[in-house]
Short mmCIF file of C-alpha atoms in Angstrom, two decimals:
data_model
loop_
_atom_site.label_atom_id
_atom_site.label_comp_id
_atom_site.label_asym_id
_atom_site.label_seq_id
_atom_site.Cartn_x
_atom_site.Cartn_y
_atom_site.Cartn_z
CA MET A 1260 110.96 105.35 116.25
CA ALA A 1261 112.51 109.08 117.45
CA ILE A 1262 113.18 109.19 113.49
CA ALA A 1263 109.24 108.78 112.54
CA ALA A 1264 107.91 110.61 115.89
CA LEU A 1265 110.33 113.50 114.05
CA PHE A 1266 108.93 113.50 110.49
CA CYS A 1267 105.01 113.74 111.77
CA ALA A 1268 106.15 116.76 114.23
CA VAL A 1269 107.63 118.08 111.07
CA LEU A 1270 104.38 117.67 108.90
CA GLY A 1271 102.37 118.40 111.57
CA VAL A 1272 104.24 122.10 112.23
CA VAL A 1273 104.07 121.94 108.20
CA PHE A 1274 100.37 121.72 108.03
CA TRP A 1275 99.34 123.68 111.37
CA LEU A 1276 101.10 126.33 110.05
CA ASP A 1277 99.32 125.60 106.58
CA SER A 1278 96.06 126.98 108.36
CA VAL A 1279 97.38 130.30 109.90
CA GLU A 1280 96.15 133.03 108.11
CA ALA A 1281 98.89 134.80 108.62
CA LEU A 1282 100.66 132.47 106.80
CA ASP A 1283 98.19 131.91 103.58
CA PRO A 1284 100.67 134.54 101.33
CA VAL A 1285 103.75 132.19 102.30
CA PHE A 1286 102.19 128.88 101.50
CA ARG A 1287 100.05 130.36 98.80
CA TYR A 1288 103.24 130.22 97.05
CA PHE A 1289 105.15 127.68 98.64
CA PRO A 1290 102.89 125.08 98.90
CA PRO A 1291 102.93 122.37 101.87
CA VAL A 1292 104.68 119.38 100.48
CA ILE A 1293 107.23 121.97 99.77
CA TRP A 1294 108.62 122.07 103.09
CA ALA A 1295 107.31 118.08 103.83
CA TYR A 1296 111.00 117.80 101.68
CA PHE A 1297 113.12 120.64 102.62
CA VAL A 1298 112.79 120.67 106.68
CA PRO A 1299 113.41 116.60 106.56
CA MET A 1300 116.42 117.94 104.06
CA LEU A 1301 117.86 120.41 106.16
CA CYS A 1302 118.18 118.05 109.34
CA THR A 1303 120.00 115.33 107.83
CA THR A 1304 121.86 118.22 105.98
CA PHE A 1305 123.43 119.58 109.49
CA GLY A 1306 123.27 116.00 111.11
CA ILE A 1307 119.66 115.81 112.83
CA THR A 1308 118.39 113.31 111.49
CA PRO A 1309 120.83 110.08 110.02
CA ALA A 1310 121.50 109.88 105.80
CA GLU A 1311 120.11 106.22 106.25
CA SER A 1312 118.16 104.22 107.86
CA PRO A 1313 115.90 101.29 108.64
CA VAL A 1314 112.84 104.05 109.01
CA TYR A 1315 113.53 105.30 105.17
CA GLU A 1316 112.73 101.45 103.76
CA TRP A 1317 109.88 100.85 106.39
CA MET A 1318 107.94 103.86 104.68
CA SER A 1319 109.22 103.33 101.47
CA THR A 1320 107.66 99.86 101.47
CA TYR A 1321 104.71 100.25 103.08
CA LEU A 1322 104.05 104.01 103.42
CA LEU A 1323 104.28 104.68 99.71
CA PRO A 1324 101.71 101.95 99.24
CA LEU A 1325 99.35 102.57 100.90
CA SER A 1326 99.69 106.10 100.62
CA LEU A 1327 99.01 105.15 97.03
CA PHE A 1328 95.59 103.62 97.80
CA LEU A 1329 94.04 105.74 99.41
CA LEU A 1330 94.88 108.28 96.65
CA MET A 1331 93.23 106.33 94.66
CA ILE A 1332 90.13 105.13 95.85
CA THR A 1333 89.01 108.72 95.85
CA VAL A 1334 89.74 109.16 92.59
CA ASP A 1335 86.15 110.29 90.69
CA LEU A 1336 86.88 109.21 87.82
CA THR A 1337 83.44 110.27 86.41
CA ALA A 1338 84.06 113.75 87.57
CA ILE A 1339 87.96 113.65 85.59
CA LEU A 1340 86.25 112.44 81.66
CA ARG A 1341 83.61 115.32 82.66
CA LEU A 1342 86.52 118.26 82.63
CA GLY A 1343 86.36 117.36 79.15
CA PRO A 1344 88.30 117.31 75.97
CA MET A 1345 90.00 120.07 75.79
CA ALA A 1346 91.38 119.74 79.58
CA LEU A 1347 92.19 116.30 79.29
CA PHE A 1348 94.31 117.36 76.05
CA MET A 1349 96.33 119.85 77.07
CA LEU A 1350 97.02 118.26 80.32
CA CYS A 1351 98.65 114.90 77.44
CA ALA A 1352 100.11 117.10 75.86
CA GLY A 1353 101.42 118.34 78.86
CA THR A 1354 103.05 114.69 80.02
CA LEU A 1355 103.63 113.91 75.87
CA GLY A 1356 106.39 116.94 77.17
CA ILE A 1357 107.58 115.54 79.61
CA MET A 1358 108.39 112.46 77.95
CA VAL A 1359 109.39 113.95 75.13
CA GLY A 1360 112.31 116.65 77.33
CA GLY A 1361 113.75 113.92 79.61
CA PRO A 1362 115.72 111.76 77.51
CA ILE A 1363 117.14 114.54 75.26
CA ALA A 1364 117.84 116.89 78.60
CA PHE A 1365 119.46 113.77 79.97
CA GLY A 1366 121.82 113.37 76.75
CA LEU A 1367 122.42 116.80 75.67
CA PHE A 1368 123.91 116.91 79.54
CA SER A 1369 124.92 113.90 80.37
CA PRO A 1370 128.69 113.61 79.71
CA LEU A 1371 128.86 117.19 82.04
CA PHE A 1372 127.11 114.87 84.62
CA GLU A 1373 130.03 112.26 87.28
CA ASP A 1374 127.55 110.41 89.13
CA PRO A 1375 127.55 107.19 86.92
CA ASN A 1376 123.55 106.79 88.47
CA ALA A 1377 122.46 110.54 87.05
CA TRP A 1378 119.96 108.55 84.61
CA LYS A 1379 118.07 107.39 87.80
CA GLY A 1380 117.77 110.76 88.89
CA PHE A 1381 116.45 111.82 86.39
CA ALA A 1382 113.98 108.87 86.36
CA ALA A 1383 112.15 109.30 89.20
CA LEU A 1384 112.40 113.30 88.36
CA SER A 1385 110.00 111.86 85.86
CA GLY A 1386 107.15 110.58 88.64
CA SER A 1387 107.61 113.97 89.90
CA TRP A 1388 107.08 116.22 87.28
CA ILE A 1389 104.43 113.60 85.76
CA GLY A 1390 102.36 114.72 88.39
CA GLY A 1391 104.39 114.73 92.33
CA THR A 1392 106.05 113.96 95.02
CA ALA A 1393 104.25 109.74 95.33
CA ASN A 1394 105.37 110.19 91.77
CA MET A 1395 108.94 110.25 92.89
CA VAL A 1396 108.95 108.38 95.22
CA ALA A 1397 107.27 105.56 93.10
CA MET A 1398 109.81 105.52 90.26
CA LYS A 1399 113.38 105.41 92.94
CA GLN A 1400 112.14 102.85 94.18
CA SER A 1401 111.17 101.06 90.72
CA VAL A 1402 114.93 102.45 89.16
CA GLY A 1403 116.95 101.31 92.00
CA THR A 1404 117.90 105.44 93.11
CA PRO A 1405 120.17 106.04 94.83
CA ASP A 1406 119.82 108.67 97.36
CA SER A 1407 122.69 110.00 96.90
CA THR A 1408 122.07 110.75 93.64
CA LEU A 1409 118.38 111.89 94.65
CA GLY A 1410 119.20 115.00 96.45
CA PRO A 1411 120.12 117.30 93.68
CA LEU A 1412 117.21 116.34 92.34
CA LEU A 1413 115.04 117.54 94.82
CA VAL A 1414 116.58 121.30 94.62
CA VAL A 1415 116.13 121.01 90.88
CA ASP A 1416 112.27 119.69 90.88
CA VAL A 1417 111.43 122.81 94.01
CA VAL A 1418 114.02 125.55 91.40
CA VAL A 1419 112.73 124.63 88.19
CA GLY A 1420 109.10 122.96 88.74
CA TYR A 1421 108.13 125.67 91.10
CA GLY A 1422 109.99 128.82 90.01
CA TRP A 1423 107.84 127.98 86.72
CA MET A 1424 104.99 127.61 89.08
CA GLY A 1425 105.57 131.52 89.73
CA VAL A 1426 106.40 132.39 85.91
CA LEU A 1427 102.48 130.63 85.26
CA ILE A 1428 100.61 132.86 88.67
CA PHE A 1429 102.62 136.18 86.78
CA LEU A 1430 100.62 135.80 82.90
CA SER A 1431 97.52 134.87 84.75
CA ALA A 1432 97.66 138.36 83.82
CA TYR A 1433 97.93 138.25 80.63
CA GLN A 1434 95.17 135.89 79.96
CA ALA A 1435 93.67 138.10 77.89
CA HIS A 1436 96.01 138.68 76.14
CA PHE A 1437 96.87 135.46 75.36
CA ASP A 1438 93.29 134.30 74.55
CA ASP A 1439 92.84 136.91 71.42
CA TRP A 1440 96.34 136.06 69.75
CA ILE A 1441 95.56 132.42 70.06
CA ARG A 1442 92.21 133.66 68.86
CA ALA A 1443 91.47 130.56 71.55
CA ASP A 1444 87.79 129.22 72.30
CA THR A 1445 86.88 129.88 75.74
CA THR A 1446 83.24 128.29 75.24
CA ALA A 1447 84.75 124.70 77.19
CA MET A 1448 86.66 127.30 80.07
CA ASP A 1449 82.95 129.23 80.67
CA ASP A 1450 81.23 126.46 81.05
CA LEU A 1451 83.01 123.97 82.87
CA ASN A 1452 83.63 127.85 85.29
CA GLU A 1453 79.02 127.83 85.21
CA GLN A 1454 79.48 124.26 86.56
CA MET A 1455 82.38 124.38 89.50
CA GLU A 1456 80.30 128.10 90.35
CA ASN A 1457 76.99 126.27 90.17
CA ALA A 1458 78.58 122.84 92.12
CA GLU A 1459 76.96 121.79 95.35
CA GLU A 1460 78.93 120.75 98.25
CA THR A 1461 78.64 117.10 99.09
CA ARG A 1462 81.32 115.53 101.53
CA ARG A 1463 80.79 115.36 104.94
CA PRO A 1464 83.45 115.12 107.67
CA VAL A 1465 85.13 111.72 108.38
CA THR A 1466 83.47 109.62 110.90
CA LEU A 1467 85.92 107.22 113.32
CA SER A 1468 84.44 104.32 111.20
CA ASP A 1469 85.53 105.55 107.22
CA PHE A 1470 88.17 105.70 108.67
CA SER A 1471 89.03 102.53 110.36
CA ILE A 1472 87.46 101.09 106.90
CA MET A 1473 89.69 102.58 104.51
CA ILE A 1474 93.00 101.63 106.37
CA GLY A 1475 91.53 98.46 106.88
CA VAL A 1476 90.79 98.31 103.22
CA ALA A 1477 94.23 99.75 101.68
CA LEU A 1478 97.02 97.56 104.26
CA ALA A 1479 95.28 94.95 102.64
CA ALA A 1480 95.79 96.04 99.60
CA THR A 1481 99.19 97.16 99.85
CA VAL A 1482 99.82 93.72 101.21
CA ALA A 1483 98.36 91.61 98.96
CA SER A 1484 100.75 93.44 95.97
CA GLN A 1485 103.24 92.86 97.73
CA GLY A 1486 102.37 89.59 97.98
CA ILE A 1487 101.59 89.59 94.17
CA GLY A 1488 104.01 91.32 92.95
CA ALA A 1489 107.18 89.45 94.43
CA TRP A 1490 105.74 86.76 92.21
CA LEU A 1491 105.90 88.35 88.90
CA PRO A 1492 110.01 88.92 87.43
CA GLU A 1493 111.31 91.18 86.30
CA ILE A 1494 111.20 92.73 83.54
CA ALA A 1495 114.46 94.29 81.68
CA PHE A 1496 113.27 95.39 78.50
CA GLY A 1497 116.53 94.93 76.92
CA MET A 1498 118.21 97.49 79.64
CA ALA A 1499 121.00 95.92 82.12
CA GLU A 1500 119.23 96.28 85.01
CA PRO A 1501 115.29 96.15 85.60
CA ILE A 1502 112.92 99.04 84.35
CA ILE A 1503 109.99 97.03 86.71
CA ARG A 1504 110.89 95.16 90.04
CA THR A 1505 109.28 93.67 92.74
CA SER A 1506 108.33 96.91 93.83
CA THR A 1507 107.65 98.01 90.87
CA TRP A 1508 104.85 95.63 90.17
CA THR A 1509 103.59 96.50 94.19
CA ILE A 1510 102.90 100.08 92.72
CA LEU A 1511 101.05 98.86 89.78
CA LEU A 1512 99.24 96.27 91.07
CA VAL A 1513 97.74 98.91 94.28
CA VAL A 1514 97.44 102.05 92.26
CA THR A 1515 94.83 99.94 90.03
CA ALA A 1516 92.98 98.30 92.66
CA GLY A 1517 92.75 101.53 93.99
CA LEU A 1518 91.08 102.78 90.52
CA PHE A 1519 88.54 99.70 90.31
CA LEU A 1520 87.63 100.61 93.80
CA SER A 1521 87.24 103.55 93.17
CA PHE A 1522 84.26 102.37 91.17
CA THR A 1523 82.91 101.67 94.33
CA PRO A 1524 80.23 102.47 97.60
CA LEU A 1525 84.13 102.86 99.23
CA GLN A 1526 85.11 105.99 97.04
CA LYS A 1527 82.40 108.31 99.84
CA LEU A 1528 84.98 107.18 102.09
CA GLU A 1529 104.62 110.36 102.76
CA ASP A 1530 106.92 113.33 101.54
CA ALA A 1531 108.90 113.83 104.63
CA GLY A 1532 111.15 110.34 103.72
CA VAL A 1533 112.40 111.78 100.87
CA GLY A 1534 113.53 114.80 102.07
CA ALA A 1535 115.43 112.97 104.87
CA LYS A 1536 117.39 110.95 102.77
CA ALA A 1537 119.01 114.15 101.07
CA ASP A 1538 122.01 116.48 101.88
CA LEU A 1539 122.11 119.71 100.73
CA ALA A 1540 125.08 119.65 100.44
CA ALA A 1541 125.50 117.65 97.62
CA VAL A 1542 123.43 119.98 94.86
CA LEU A 1543 126.51 122.54 95.90
CA ASP A 1544 128.59 120.63 92.81
CA VAL A 1545 126.50 119.78 90.30
CA PRO A 1546 125.18 123.19 88.68
CA PHE A 1547 124.37 121.21 85.75
CA TYR A 1548 121.40 119.61 86.57
CA LEU A 1549 119.62 123.23 86.92
CA LEU A 1550 120.12 123.59 83.87
CA ALA A 1551 119.51 119.94 82.51
CA GLY A 1552 115.92 120.88 84.18
CA VAL A 1553 115.64 124.03 82.36
CA LEU A 1554 116.28 122.32 79.67
CA TRP A 1555 113.66 119.51 79.92
CA ILE A 1556 111.07 122.30 81.75
CA ALA A 1557 111.13 123.96 78.13
CA ILE A 1558 110.33 121.25 75.99
CA HIS A 1559 107.17 120.65 78.15
CA ILE A 1560 106.25 123.69 77.05
CA ALA A 1561 107.13 124.01 73.96
CA PHE A 1562 105.04 120.37 73.10
CA LEU A 1563 101.69 122.43 75.61
CA MET A 1564 102.15 126.08 73.78
CA ALA A 1565 102.11 123.73 70.41
CA ALA A 1566 98.72 121.75 71.62
CA ALA A 1567 97.10 125.32 72.62
CA TRP A 1568 98.14 126.29 69.02
CA MET A 1569 96.27 123.45 67.86
CA ALA A 1570 93.09 123.47 70.17
CA ARG A 1571 92.50 126.60 70.67
CA ALA A 1572 92.82 126.70 74.26
CA PRO A 1573 92.90 128.70 76.61
CA LEU A 1574 95.94 130.32 78.76
CA PHE A 1575 93.75 128.70 82.10
CA PHE A 1576 94.05 125.55 80.21
CA VAL A 1577 98.26 125.96 79.52
CA ALA A 1578 99.20 126.18 83.08
CA THR A 1579 96.40 124.04 84.52
CA GLY A 1580 97.77 121.59 82.13
CA SER A 1581 100.82 122.11 82.85
CA MET A 1582 101.09 122.12 86.90
CA ALA A 1583 98.95 119.20 86.81
CA ASN A 1584 101.74 117.52 85.50
CA VAL A 1585 105.54 119.13 87.52
CA GLY A 1586 103.16 120.52 90.13
CA GLY A 1587 100.45 117.82 90.62
CA ALA A 1588 97.07 117.99 93.32
CA ALA A 1589 99.20 120.25 95.85
CA SER A 1590 99.75 122.52 93.52
CA ALA A 1591 97.55 122.25 89.80
CA PRO A 1592 94.48 123.82 92.71
CA ILE A 1593 96.40 126.81 93.36
CA VAL A 1594 97.13 127.48 89.75
CA ALA A 1595 93.63 126.79 88.37
CA GLY A 1596 92.93 129.27 91.09
CA VAL A 1597 94.56 132.23 90.66
CA TYR A 1598 93.61 131.91 86.92
CA LEU A 1599 90.18 131.34 87.38
CA PRO A 1600 89.04 131.06 91.56
CA ALA A 1601 85.55 129.12 91.18
CA MET A 1602 88.30 126.89 88.52
CA ALA A 1603 90.31 125.65 91.96
CA PRO A 1604 88.28 122.13 91.71
CA VAL A 1605 89.35 121.70 88.43
CA GLY A 1606 92.84 122.34 89.21
CA LEU A 1607 92.33 119.69 91.85
CA LEU A 1608 90.74 117.34 89.46
CA MET A 1609 93.51 117.77 86.98
CA GLY A 1610 96.18 116.89 88.95
CA VAL A 1611 94.61 114.02 90.83
CA ALA A 1612 94.16 112.93 86.63
CA GLY A 1613 98.30 114.06 86.82
CA TYR A 1614 99.22 111.51 89.32
CA ILE A 1615 97.28 108.68 87.49
CA LEU A 1616 99.09 109.78 84.39
CA GLY A 1617 102.27 109.90 86.08
CA ILE A 1618 102.78 106.33 87.48
CA TYR A 1619 102.71 104.49 84.36
CA ALA A 1620 103.82 107.81 81.18
CA ALA A 1621 106.49 107.87 84.03
CA LEU A 1622 107.96 104.31 84.01
CA GLY A 1623 107.67 104.82 79.93
CA CYS A 1624 109.81 107.83 80.48
CA SER A 1625 112.55 106.37 82.68
CA TRP A 1626 112.61 103.81 80.10
CA LEU A 1627 113.71 105.80 77.20
CA ILE A 1628 115.81 107.51 79.61
CA GLY A 1629 117.44 104.09 80.92
CA LEU A 1630 117.98 103.70 77.32
CA VAL A 1631 120.09 107.15 76.26
CA ALA A 1632 121.81 106.31 79.56
CA MET A 1633 123.04 103.18 77.78
CA GLY A 1634 123.95 105.37 74.64
CA LEU A 1635 121.54 103.20 72.44
#
């Protein structure tokens, strides 16, 4: 209970600091999600919290599916589809780049990794880089990534992923030059920009009744998905260990149920545990993980550039499509807002689309990485 209280306090302080205007420059480039796993990671490194606890298992078993359901039930799929073919094409190109880049990067660097479970860490990272942190936890559960393996990959996620975010923000000053060079068709971007500038605010504050209904439905969906998932078979797809386990079925079922219910009136209505199980000291022994992460992102960038050339996509869609994958809903709106302030909501929608893609696409990427690990 003390550990759970500490995590709640950490998240509360982080999001309170995020609301402090004087700290806006800090949180603009280092979103709360970074602090949500690095503060608990530091607590574990310095012995404040244990690396193993039943609390962590409880959070993964119950809070993760519940959180994913709450995220999916509020998704406006029609709004995502209205983003247009160019935005969705660039998002999918970025996803494909991650799916192809992961197995290649792991295959080239795997002889340098001493950890026999390194592929499971890369599988978890594929979840983070196709949608965000929640997907990383989902993939960790799916392939059974050991906590000791995850620590270095969390650092790769932040150093490489958010380092790339910094590059994209820097490149925003040169978007006109890029668009001219590639002869970009800015019609779709201009139309979206106009829609967002003229959009009416339709949200209302969440009431106690809304909150109670959402939590009740989410808990019911989580328990039902766990029950059904326990009856479904584990699937290995030719690998030594199952890639789809009971926990994977639970996540797939709860996400699909949430998406289905997002078409109903219900549509209107946990990061700390990841970092707590990672020890920062483990990173000092694995510099090759960072190099593999850089190669992985480089392949992702190559796919995006090829797609931009084919579609004559503006740099805005390249940057936002990339961050919708690598950073998810936490970072995509930030990058979109730097390029075009009125387009931050577009970044959010693309980030949510990345979450949806990530649940399914990261399973495929994890399977490919596992095949490489087996030497197939």
